Coordinates of C-alpha atoms in Angstrom, one line a residue:
M115 CA 31.6 30.3 -36.4
T116 CA 30.1 27.0 -37.6
G117 CA 27.8 24.5 -35.9
K118 CA 25.2 25.0 -33.3
T119 CA 26.3 26.9 -30.2
K120 CA 24.7 27.8 -27.0
L121 CA 25.5 29.8 -23.8
E122 CA 26.4 27.3 -21.1
L123 CA 28.5 26.8 -18.0
I124 CA 31.5 24.4 -18.5
W125 CA 33.1 22.5 -15.7
I126 CA 35.4 19.5 -15.2
G127 CA 33.5 16.3 -15.5
K128 CA 30.3 17.9 -16.8
D129 CA 29.7 15.0 -19.2
V130 CA 30.0 12.4 -16.5
R131 CA 26.4 11.7 -15.3
P132 CA 25.5 9.4 -12.5
R133 CA 23.4 6.3 -13.5
L134 CA 20.8 6.5 -10.8
E135 CA 19.0 3.4 -9.6
P136 CA 15.2 4.0 -9.4
R137 CA 14.6 2.8 -5.8
I138 CA 11.3 2.1 -4.2
L139 CA 10.2 3.6 -0.9
I140 CA 9.7 1.6 2.3
E141 CA 7.5 2.9 5.1
D142 CA 8.8 3.0 8.6
T143 CA 5.4 2.9 10.4
E144 CA 7.0 3.5 13.8
S145 CA 8.2 6.9 12.6
S146 CA 5.0 7.9 10.8
Y147 CA 2.7 10.1 12.9
H148 CA -0.7 11.5 12.9
A149 CA -3.1 13.4 15.2
S150 CA -5.3 11.3 17.5
V151 CA -8.5 12.8 16.0
R152 CA -9.4 13.8 12.4
R153 CA -10.8 17.2 11.8
E154 CA -12.3 18.8 8.6
G155 CA -9.5 20.1 6.4
D156 CA -6.7 18.1 8.1
L157 CA -4.0 16.8 5.8
F158 CA -2.5 13.4 6.4
D159 CA -0.9 12.6 3.0
N160 CA 2.4 14.4 3.8
V161 CA 5.6 12.6 3.3
L162 CA 9.1 12.6 4.9
I163 CA 11.7 10.5 3.1
H164 CA 14.9 9.5 4.9
G165 CA 17.7 8.9 2.4
D166 CA 19.9 10.4 -0.3
N167 CA 17.8 13.1 -2.0
L168 CA 19.1 12.4 -5.5
L169 CA 18.0 8.8 -5.2
A170 CA 14.7 9.9 -3.5
L171 CA 14.0 12.3 -6.4
K172 CA 14.7 9.4 -8.9
A173 CA 12.3 7.3 -6.9
L174 CA 9.5 9.9 -7.2
E175 CA 10.3 10.6 -10.9
T176 CA 7.7 8.1 -12.2
N177 CA 5.1 8.5 -9.6
P178 CA 2.0 9.9 -11.4
N179 CA 0.7 11.6 -8.3
V180 CA 4.0 13.5 -7.8
R181 CA 5.5 14.1 -11.2
G182 CA 4.2 17.4 -12.5
K183 CA 2.0 18.0 -9.4
I184 CA 4.3 20.0 -7.1
K185 CA 3.2 23.6 -7.0
C186 CA 6.2 25.0 -5.1
I187 CA 9.7 23.6 -4.7
Y188 CA 12.0 25.2 -2.1
A189 CA 15.7 24.1 -2.0
D190 CA 18.3 25.1 0.6
P191 CA 21.4 23.2 -0.6
P192 CA 24.9 23.3 1.0
Y193 CA 26.4 26.5 -0.3
N194 CA 29.9 25.1 -1.0
T195 CA 31.5 27.8 1.0
G196 CA 34.2 25.7 2.5
A197 CA 32.8 25.9 6.0
A198 CA 32.5 22.6 7.9
F199 CA 29.1 22.5 9.5
T200 CA 28.0 19.9 12.0
H201 CA 25.4 18.3 9.7
Y202 CA 27.0 19.2 6.3
D203 CA 30.6 19.1 5.3
D204 CA 30.2 21.9 2.8
G205 CA 33.7 22.1 1.2
L206 CA 33.1 20.4 -2.1
E207 CA 35.4 20.9 -5.1
H208 CA 33.6 23.4 -7.3
S209 CA 33.0 21.2 -10.3
V210 CA 31.6 18.3 -8.3
W211 CA 29.2 20.7 -6.6
L212 CA 27.9 22.0 -9.9
G213 CA 27.6 18.4 -11.3
L214 CA 25.6 17.2 -8.3
M215 CA 23.4 20.3 -8.3
R216 CA 22.7 19.9 -12.0
E217 CA 21.3 16.4 -11.5
R218 CA 19.0 17.5 -8.7
L219 CA 17.8 20.6 -10.6
Q220 CA 16.8 18.5 -13.6
L221 CA 14.9 16.0 -11.5
L222 CA 13.2 18.7 -9.5
W223 CA 12.1 20.6 -12.6
E224 CA 10.4 17.4 -13.9
L225 CA 8.4 17.1 -10.7
L226 CA 7.3 20.7 -10.8
A227 CA 3.7 21.4 -11.9
E228 CA 3.2 23.4 -15.2
D229 CA 1.9 26.3 -13.0
G230 CA 4.6 25.8 -10.3
S231 CA 7.6 27.8 -9.2
F232 CA 11.1 26.8 -8.0
W233 CA 12.8 28.8 -5.1
I234 CA 16.4 28.2 -4.1
S235 CA 18.5 29.8 -1.3
I236 CA 22.1 30.6 -2.1
D237 CA 24.9 33.0 -1.0
D238 CA 27.3 35.2 -2.9
Y239 CA 29.9 32.5 -3.5
E240 CA 27.8 30.2 -5.7
M241 CA 24.9 32.5 -6.8
P242 CA 26.5 33.6 -10.2
Y243 CA 27.3 30.1 -11.2
L244 CA 24.0 28.7 -10.0
R245 CA 22.1 31.3 -12.0
V246 CA 23.9 30.3 -15.2
L247 CA 23.3 26.6 -14.4
M248 CA 19.6 27.2 -13.8
D249 CA 19.3 29.2 -17.0
E250 CA 20.8 26.2 -18.8
V251 CA 18.6 23.5 -17.1
F252 CA 15.4 25.5 -16.8
G253 CA 15.7 28.0 -19.6
R254 CA 16.6 31.6 -19.2
S255 CA 13.0 32.7 -20.1
K256 CA 11.8 30.9 -16.9
F257 CA 13.6 33.3 -14.6
I258 CA 11.4 35.4 -12.3
A259 CA 13.5 37.2 -9.7
T260 CA 16.5 37.1 -7.4
N261 CA 15.2 38.1 -3.9
V262 CA 17.7 39.5 -1.4
W263 CA 17.1 38.3 2.2
Q264 CA 18.6 40.4 5.0
K265 CA 19.7 37.5 7.1
R266 CA 21.6 39.6 9.7
Y267 CA 20.8 43.0 11.2
S268 CA 24.0 43.6 13.1
R269 CA 27.3 44.5 11.5
E270 CA 29.7 41.8 10.4
N271 CA 33.2 43.1 11.3
R272 CA 35.3 40.1 10.6
A273 CA 35.2 40.5 6.8
A274 CA 36.5 43.2 4.5
I275 CA 32.8 43.9 3.7
G276 CA 30.3 42.4 6.0
D277 CA 28.0 39.7 4.7
V278 CA 24.5 40.4 5.8
H279 CA 22.4 38.8 3.0
E280 CA 21.6 35.7 1.0
Y281 CA 19.6 35.3 -2.2
I282 CA 16.5 33.4 -3.0
V283 CA 16.4 32.8 -6.7
V284 CA 13.0 32.1 -8.4
Y285 CA 12.1 30.4 -11.6
A286 CA 8.7 29.3 -12.9
K287 CA 7.5 26.7 -15.5
D288 CA 5.2 29.4 -16.9
P289 CA 6.2 32.9 -15.9
N290 CA 3.0 34.5 -17.2
Q291 CA 0.9 32.1 -15.3
F292 CA 3.0 32.6 -12.2
K293 CA 2.4 36.4 -12.4
M294 CA -1.4 35.9 -12.6
D295 CA -1.5 33.3 -9.8
R296 CA 1.0 34.6 -7.3
N297 CA -0.5 36.0 -4.1
L298 CA 0.0 39.6 -3.0
L299 CA 1.6 40.3 0.4
P300 CA -0.5 41.7 3.3
L301 CA 0.2 45.4 3.8
T302 CA 2.7 46.1 6.6
A303 CA 1.8 48.6 9.4
E304 CA 4.2 51.0 7.7
Q305 CA 2.4 50.7 4.4
A306 CA -1.1 50.9 5.9
K307 CA -0.4 54.0 8.0
V308 CA -0.4 56.2 4.8
Y309 CA -4.1 55.7 4.6
K310 CA -5.9 58.3 6.6
N311 CA -9.4 59.7 7.0
P312 CA -9.2 63.5 7.5
N313 CA -12.8 64.1 6.3
A314 CA -14.4 61.3 8.2
D315 CA -15.3 59.5 5.0
P316 CA -17.8 56.6 5.9
R317 CA -15.8 54.3 3.6
G318 CA -12.8 54.5 5.9
P319 CA -9.1 55.4 5.5
W320 CA -7.9 56.4 2.1
R321 CA -5.0 57.9 0.2
T322 CA -4.8 59.9 -3.0
I323 CA -3.5 58.7 -6.4
P324 CA -2.6 61.1 -9.2
I325 CA -4.9 61.1 -12.1
T326 CA -2.4 62.4 -14.6
A327 CA -0.4 60.2 -17.1
Q328 CA 2.1 60.7 -19.8
A329 CA 0.4 61.8 -23.1
G330 CA 2.4 59.5 -25.4
H331 CA -0.4 57.1 -26.1
A332 CA -3.4 59.2 -25.0
T333 CA -6.7 59.5 -26.9
K334 CA -8.6 62.8 -27.4
S335 CA -11.0 61.7 -24.6
Q336 CA -8.2 62.2 -22.1
F337 CA -7.8 65.9 -22.8
Y338 CA -10.4 68.1 -21.2
T339 CA -10.8 70.9 -18.6
I340 CA -11.9 70.0 -15.0
D341 CA -14.0 72.5 -13.1
G342 CA -13.0 72.4 -9.4
P343 CA -15.5 73.0 -6.5
T344 CA -14.2 76.5 -6.0
G345 CA -14.4 77.5 -9.6
I346 CA -10.8 76.9 -10.4
K347 CA -10.2 75.1 -13.8
F348 CA -7.6 72.4 -14.2
D349 CA -6.0 71.2 -17.4
P350 CA -3.4 68.4 -17.7
P351 CA 0.2 69.6 -17.1
P352 CA 2.3 70.0 -20.3
G353 CA 3.2 66.6 -21.8
N354 CA 0.5 64.9 -19.7
C355 CA -3.1 63.9 -20.0
W356 CA -5.8 62.8 -17.6
R357 CA -5.7 59.1 -16.7
Y358 CA -9.5 58.8 -17.3
S359 CA -11.8 59.8 -20.0
K360 CA -14.3 62.6 -19.3
N361 CA -17.1 60.1 -18.8
A362 CA -15.1 58.0 -16.4
F363 CA -14.0 61.1 -14.5
D364 CA -17.5 62.3 -14.1
K365 CA -18.5 58.9 -12.7
L366 CA -15.7 59.0 -10.1
L367 CA -16.7 62.6 -9.2
E368 CA -20.3 61.5 -8.6
E369 CA -19.1 58.7 -6.4
G370 CA -17.1 61.1 -4.2
R371 CA -13.8 59.6 -5.2
I372 CA -12.2 62.8 -6.6
Y373 CA -10.3 64.9 -4.1
F374 CA -9.4 68.6 -4.7
G375 CA -7.5 69.1 -1.4
K376 CA -8.6 70.3 2.0
N377 CA -9.7 73.7 0.6
G378 CA -10.9 72.5 -2.8
T379 CA -8.2 74.3 -4.6
S380 CA -5.6 71.6 -5.3
Q381 CA -5.0 69.5 -8.4
P382 CA -7.6 66.7 -8.5
T383 CA -6.6 63.2 -7.4
T384 CA -8.4 59.9 -6.9
K385 CA -9.2 58.4 -3.5
R386 CA -8.0 54.8 -3.0
Y387 CA -9.5 53.2 0.1
L388 CA -7.6 50.9 2.4
S389 CA -10.6 48.5 2.3
E390 CA -10.1 48.1 -1.5
V391 CA -6.4 47.2 -1.3
E392 CA -5.9 43.5 -1.7
G393 CA -2.2 43.6 -0.8
A394 CA 1.2 44.7 -2.0
V395 CA 3.0 43.3 -5.0
P396 CA 6.1 41.4 -3.7
W397 CA 9.4 42.9 -4.4
T398 CA 13.0 41.6 -4.3
W399 CA 14.1 43.3 -1.0
W400 CA 13.2 41.1 2.0
P401 CA 14.2 42.9 5.2
H402 CA 14.7 40.9 8.4
D403 CA 11.9 42.7 10.2
E404 CA 9.5 41.2 7.7
V405 CA 10.8 37.7 7.2
G406 CA 13.1 37.0 10.1
N407 CA 16.9 36.6 10.4
T408 CA 19.4 34.0 11.6
D409 CA 19.1 35.0 15.2
E410 CA 15.3 34.4 15.0
S411 CA 15.7 31.0 13.4
K412 CA 18.2 29.9 16.1
K413 CA 15.8 31.0 18.8
E414 CA 13.1 28.9 17.1
M415 CA 15.4 25.9 17.2
L416 CA 16.3 26.5 20.9
S417 CA 12.6 26.6 21.8
L418 CA 12.0 23.3 19.9
F419 CA 15.1 21.4 21.1
A420 CA 15.9 22.9 24.5
G421 CA 19.0 21.2 25.8
G422 CA 19.6 19.3 22.6
E423 CA 21.8 19.6 19.6
I424 CA 20.8 22.6 17.5
F425 CA 20.9 22.5 13.7
D426 CA 23.5 25.0 12.4
T427 CA 21.9 26.7 9.4
P428 CA 18.1 26.8 9.9
K429 CA 15.9 29.3 8.0
P430 CA 13.4 31.3 10.0
E431 CA 9.8 30.2 9.7
R432 CA 8.7 33.7 8.5
L433 CA 11.0 33.4 5.5
I434 CA 9.5 30.1 4.4
Q435 CA 6.0 31.6 5.1
R436 CA 6.7 34.4 2.7
I437 CA 7.7 32.0 -0.1
L438 CA 4.7 29.7 0.4
H439 CA 2.3 32.7 0.7
I440 CA 3.4 34.1 -2.6
A441 CA 3.6 30.8 -4.5
T442 CA 0.8 28.6 -3.1
K443 CA -2.7 28.3 -1.8
P444 CA -4.1 25.9 0.8
G445 CA -4.0 22.3 -0.3
D446 CA -1.1 22.8 -2.8
L447 CA 1.8 20.4 -2.7
V448 CA 5.2 21.8 -1.5
M449 CA 8.5 20.0 -1.7
D450 CA 11.9 20.5 0.0
S451 CA 14.5 17.9 -0.9
F452 CA 17.2 19.5 1.4
A453 CA 14.9 19.4 4.5
G454 CA 17.6 20.1 7.1
S455 CA 15.7 20.7 10.4
G456 CA 12.3 20.5 8.7
T457 CA 11.3 24.1 8.6
T458 CA 9.6 23.9 5.2
G459 CA 7.4 21.0 6.3
A460 CA 6.6 22.6 9.6
V461 CA 5.5 25.9 8.0
A462 CA 3.7 24.2 5.1
H463 CA 1.8 22.1 7.6
K464 CA 0.7 25.1 9.7
M465 CA -0.4 26.9 6.5
G466 CA -2.5 24.0 5.3
R467 CA -0.2 23.0 2.4
R468 CA 0.6 19.4 1.6
W469 CA 4.3 18.6 1.7
I470 CA 7.1 16.2 0.8
M471 CA 10.5 16.5 2.4
V472 CA 13.7 14.5 1.9
E473 CA 16.7 14.4 4.3
L474 CA 19.7 12.1 4.3
G475 CA 21.2 12.9 7.8
E476 CA 20.2 11.3 11.1
H477 CA 18.5 14.6 12.0
A478 CA 15.6 13.3 9.9
K479 CA 14.7 11.4 13.0
T480 CA 16.5 13.5 15.7
H481 CA 15.2 16.9 14.6
I482 CA 12.5 16.7 11.9
V483 CA 10.3 13.9 13.5
P484 CA 10.1 15.5 17.0
R485 CA 9.5 18.9 15.4
L486 CA 6.6 17.7 13.3
K487 CA 5.1 15.8 16.2
K488 CA 5.0 19.1 18.1
V489 CA 3.3 20.8 15.1
I490 CA 0.7 18.0 14.8
D491 CA 0.0 17.9 18.5
G492 CA -0.3 21.7 18.6
E493 CA 2.6 22.0 21.0
D494 CA 4.8 24.2 18.8
K495 CA 3.8 27.7 19.8
G496 CA 6.6 29.5 18.1
G497 CA 7.4 30.5 14.5
V498 CA 4.4 31.3 12.4
T499 CA 2.0 29.3 14.6
E500 CA 0.0 32.4 15.8
A501 CA 0.1 34.1 12.4
A502 CA -1.3 31.0 10.7
D503 CA -3.8 30.4 13.5
W504 CA -2.5 26.9 13.8
K505 CA -4.1 24.6 16.4
G506 CA -2.6 21.2 15.5
G507 CA -3.8 18.2 13.5
G508 CA -3.0 16.2 10.4
G509 CA -0.1 13.8 10.0
Y510 CA 2.7 12.5 7.8
R511 CA 4.2 9.2 6.7
F512 CA 7.9 8.4 7.1
F513 CA 9.6 6.5 4.3
R514 CA 13.1 5.4 3.6
L515 CA 14.8 4.3 0.4
A516 CA 14.8 0.5 -0.1
P517 CA 18.3 -1.1 -0.4
S518 CA 19.7 -1.5 -3.9
L519 CA 17.8 -4.1 -5.9
L520 CA 20.9 -6.1 -6.8
E521 CA 23.7 -7.4 -4.7
K522 CA 26.7 -9.8 -5.4
D523 CA 26.7 -13.3 -4.1
Q524 CA 29.7 -15.0 -2.6
W525 CA 31.1 -15.8 -6.1
G526 CA 30.7 -12.2 -7.3
N527 CA 27.6 -12.7 -9.3
W528 CA 24.8 -10.2 -9.3
I529 CA 21.6 -11.5 -7.8
I530 CA 18.3 -10.0 -6.5
S531 CA 18.9 -8.6 -3.0
K532 CA 17.8 -10.9 -0.2
G533 CA 15.9 -8.1 1.4
Y534 CA 13.4 -8.0 -1.5
N535 CA 10.1 -9.8 -1.3
A536 CA 7.8 -10.5 -4.3
E537 CA 5.8 -7.3 -3.8
M538 CA 9.0 -5.1 -3.6
L539 CA 10.5 -6.8 -6.6
A540 CA 7.4 -6.2 -8.7
E541 CA 7.3 -2.5 -7.8
A542 CA 11.1 -2.1 -8.5
M543 CA 10.8 -3.7 -11.9
C544 CA 7.9 -1.4 -12.7
K545 CA 10.2 1.5 -12.0
H546 CA 13.0 0.1 -14.2
F547 CA 10.7 -0.3 -17.2
D548 CA 8.6 2.8 -16.7
Y549 CA 5.4 1.1 -15.7
V550 CA 3.0 2.4 -13.0
Y551 CA 2.9 -0.1 -10.2
A552 CA -0.8 -1.0 -9.8
P553 CA -1.4 -4.7 -8.9
S554 CA -4.7 -6.0 -10.1
T555 CA -7.1 -8.0 -7.9
E556 CA -8.6 -9.6 -10.9
H557 CA -5.5 -10.8 -12.9
Y558 CA -2.5 -12.1 -11.1
W559 CA -0.3 -11.2 -14.1
M560 CA -1.1 -7.5 -13.9
H561 CA 1.4 -5.8 -11.6
G562 CA 1.5 -2.5 -13.5
R563 CA 0.7 -0.7 -16.6
S564 CA 2.4 1.8 -19.0
A565 CA -0.6 2.4 -21.3
E566 CA -4.3 1.3 -21.5
T567 CA -3.4 -2.0 -23.1
S568 CA 0.2 -2.5 -22.0
F569 CA 1.0 -4.4 -18.7
I570 CA 3.9 -5.9 -16.7
Y571 CA 4.1 -9.2 -14.8
V572 CA 7.0 -9.9 -12.4
T573 CA 7.6 -13.4 -10.9
T574 CA 10.4 -15.2 -9.1
N575 CA 9.4 -18.5 -10.8
S576 CA 10.9 -19.9 -13.9
L577 CA 8.2 -20.2 -16.6
A578 CA 7.7 -23.2 -18.9
F579 CA 6.2 -22.7 -22.4
D580 CA 2.8 -24.1 -21.4
Q581 CA 2.6 -21.5 -18.6
L582 CA 3.6 -18.7 -21.0
R583 CA 1.0 -19.9 -23.5
T584 CA -1.7 -19.9 -20.8
I585 CA -0.8 -16.3 -19.8
S586 CA -0.8 -15.3 -23.5
E587 CA -4.3 -16.6 -23.9
E588 CA -5.5 -14.6 -20.9
V589 CA -3.8 -11.4 -22.1
G590 CA -5.5 -11.7 -25.4
E591 CA -4.8 -10.2 -28.8
N592 CA -5.5 -6.5 -27.9
R593 CA -3.2 -6.3 -25.0
S594 CA 0.6 -6.7 -24.5
L595 CA 2.5 -8.0 -21.5
L596 CA 6.1 -7.7 -20.4
I597 CA 7.1 -10.6 -18.2
C598 CA 10.2 -10.5 -15.9
C599 CA 11.3 -13.8 -14.5
P600 CA 14.5 -15.6 -13.6
A601 CA 14.3 -18.1 -16.6
F602 CA 11.9 -19.2 -19.3
E603 CA 11.6 -21.6 -22.2
A604 CA 12.9 -20.1 -25.3
K605 CA 9.7 -21.0 -27.3
G606 CA 7.9 -18.4 -25.2
E607 CA 9.4 -15.6 -27.2
S608 CA 7.3 -16.7 -30.2
L609 CA 4.1 -15.6 -28.5
P610 CA 3.2 -12.3 -30.2
N611 CA 1.6 -10.5 -27.2
L612 CA 4.3 -11.4 -24.7
T613 CA 7.8 -10.0 -24.2
V614 CA 9.8 -12.0 -21.8
R615 CA 13.0 -10.7 -20.0
K616 CA 15.3 -12.5 -17.5
I617 CA 16.0 -10.9 -14.2
P618 CA 18.4 -9.7 -13.1
Q619 CA 20.1 -9.7 -16.5
A620 CA 17.4 -7.4 -18.0
V621 CA 18.4 -4.5 -15.7
L622 CA 22.0 -5.4 -15.0
N623 CA 23.5 -2.6 -17.1
S624 CA 20.8 0.0 -16.5
C625 CA 22.3 1.8 -13.5
E626 CA 24.8 1.9 -10.7
W627 CA 24.1 -0.8 -8.1
G628 CA 24.8 -0.6 -4.4
K629 CA 25.5 3.2 -4.3
D630 CA 23.5 4.8 -1.5
D631 CA 25.1 8.2 -1.2
Y632 CA 25.2 11.0 -3.8
S633 CA 25.2 13.7 -1.2
L634 CA 26.9 17.0 -1.4
K635 CA 29.5 16.0 1.1
I636 CA 33.2 15.7 0.5
E637 CA 33.7 12.5 2.3
S638 CA 31.3 10.7 0.0
L639 CA 33.3 11.6 -3.1
P640 CA 35.2 8.8 -4.9
M641 CA 38.9 8.7 -4.5
M642 CA 41.2 9.1 -7.5
A643 CA 41.9 5.9 -9.5
E644 CA 45.3 5.2 -7.9
D645 CA 43.7 5.2 -4.4
D646 CA 40.1 4.0 -4.7
E647 CA 39.8 2.6 -1.2
G648 CA 39.2 5.8 0.7
E649 CA 37.5 6.1 4.0
E650 CA 34.0 5.1 4.2
G651 CA 31.5 7.8 5.2
E652 CA 29.7 7.7 8.5
E653 CA 26.2 7.9 7.0
E654 CA 23.5 5.4 8.0
D655 CA 24.0 1.9 6.5
F656 CA 21.6 1.4 3.6
S657 CA 23.6 -1.6 2.3
P658 CA 21.7 -4.2 0.3
T659 CA 22.2 -6.9 3.0
R660 CA 20.6 -4.8 5.8
S661 CA 17.4 -6.2 7.1
L662 CA 14.3 -4.3 6.3
G663 CA 13.0 -5.0 9.8
K664 CA 10.3 -2.6 10.9
G665 CA 10.3 -0.9 7.6
K666 CA 8.6 -3.6 5.7
R667 CA 5.8 -2.5 3.4
S668 CA 2.4 -2.1 4.8
E669 CA -0.4 -4.0 3.1
T670 CA -3.2 -2.2 4.9
M671 CA -2.3 1.5 4.3
P672 CA -3.2 3.2 1.0
D673 CA -0.6 4.1 -1.6
L674 CA 1.6 6.9 -0.5
F675 CA 0.5 9.5 -3.1
D676 CA -2.9 8.1 -4.0
E677 CA -5.1 11.2 -4.1
S678 CA -8.2 9.1 -4.2
G679 CA -7.4 7.1 -1.0
E680 CA -7.8 8.1 2.6
A681 CA -4.7 8.4 4.7

């Protein structure tokens, strides 16, 4: 075999990659919401984005306060089972599903913090393929575990073998760091009841731990005879040694932590007190009585949306609580780009985690918004509210994707969308050229920066040479400036510290324009070449000519992810 090879999953159209437009986000202030009072510890910089999640992830890709800052990502994508749900038509052709998942996985991995973890729900149909795909995108060494969630507790009699579980697959940027940082689980009542106190020990309930170990790597200090309280002598069993050296054993004996049985005649063991146990190491079997089931999640939905349309495939709050408890601490940033009914955001909010959610469907407003309002107002009494001791508070900001930057005029020429004002255009061009949008109050020509001395200026005016020369003088010899404008005098290109590009020509071939839906839904797939005028989807119209209306950008609110600002 010659050439460089690798283990990978191959599918039809794998090499065809979408050319995503880096959209900007527009706040819909009427759908943003916060508590009426501010309390210590409240979190207001949470974000709900309404729009295609692939475009939304692309929009977040260059945000310095998001990229590499997300501690935990949870994803619950359509499972591609062929079942037609109310909110998701899940019957995608297999190769298309893999391709669209690959794009999302790559963008999400870039947003994940170096000490972060990625959790994804999946069922039996796609799990083997998803694992291979994730190994390819993330790296096989990043794999942590495949957890089995018992989603149903009653028998499923319609299938040859009843389906009662799903998987939650976990990867981490740094598996060693994840192991050190992950939180232990609280002991269950079943686990705690093995700790007893038959001798009224003032230190409370305890259990015994053997003090023997295999002798393979033992030192001489681990072989000795122990004198019991009744005169019986104890030596390690054949092939074993004592777990502790003689000095360490004598110290434990002095502290009253060695137990020889009720009558003092049994093999010595160590006492481990319940008060010393920090928790249990998570394992891969997640039974329904610990983390909930589908019946529980549907009841949660009924309590939240009594008399309304119920989301078909919600996850129970206790399941998300388990994930966030293991993977995060209060204040950490959590993301769910397949938000569904908003369970991840609701649970994260109750647990004191910051969150970002993305959802394309109309249930972003019909389900998620009213649900979060109840959480913020302290009116959601179900789910993990009591366990998290949640009383209400905080808030979030509601954003939607801006329309495509370019649209065609009546003659078929690409022009800047009429919905864009100067501020939006400047931010959009910053995204296209990988500049951080940061308008200066001191210099009108500083709209963003890519380095300490590299800046960008965007204007809708045509620039004469004299104007360019004046700007060049202000920029100075030690700084460089990229200028984006509709037209300019050719002599301006001779100014050494300026680079001038025409818009929209400068970005015309950089991406796909006017495409608003990359969702995992079969009706959004392109038709074959001989019939490319298929039915239009029924998703919300995000067309370039749609008025921005109430969603125009706010000039008074701080930047969405500015950690230094107040929300």
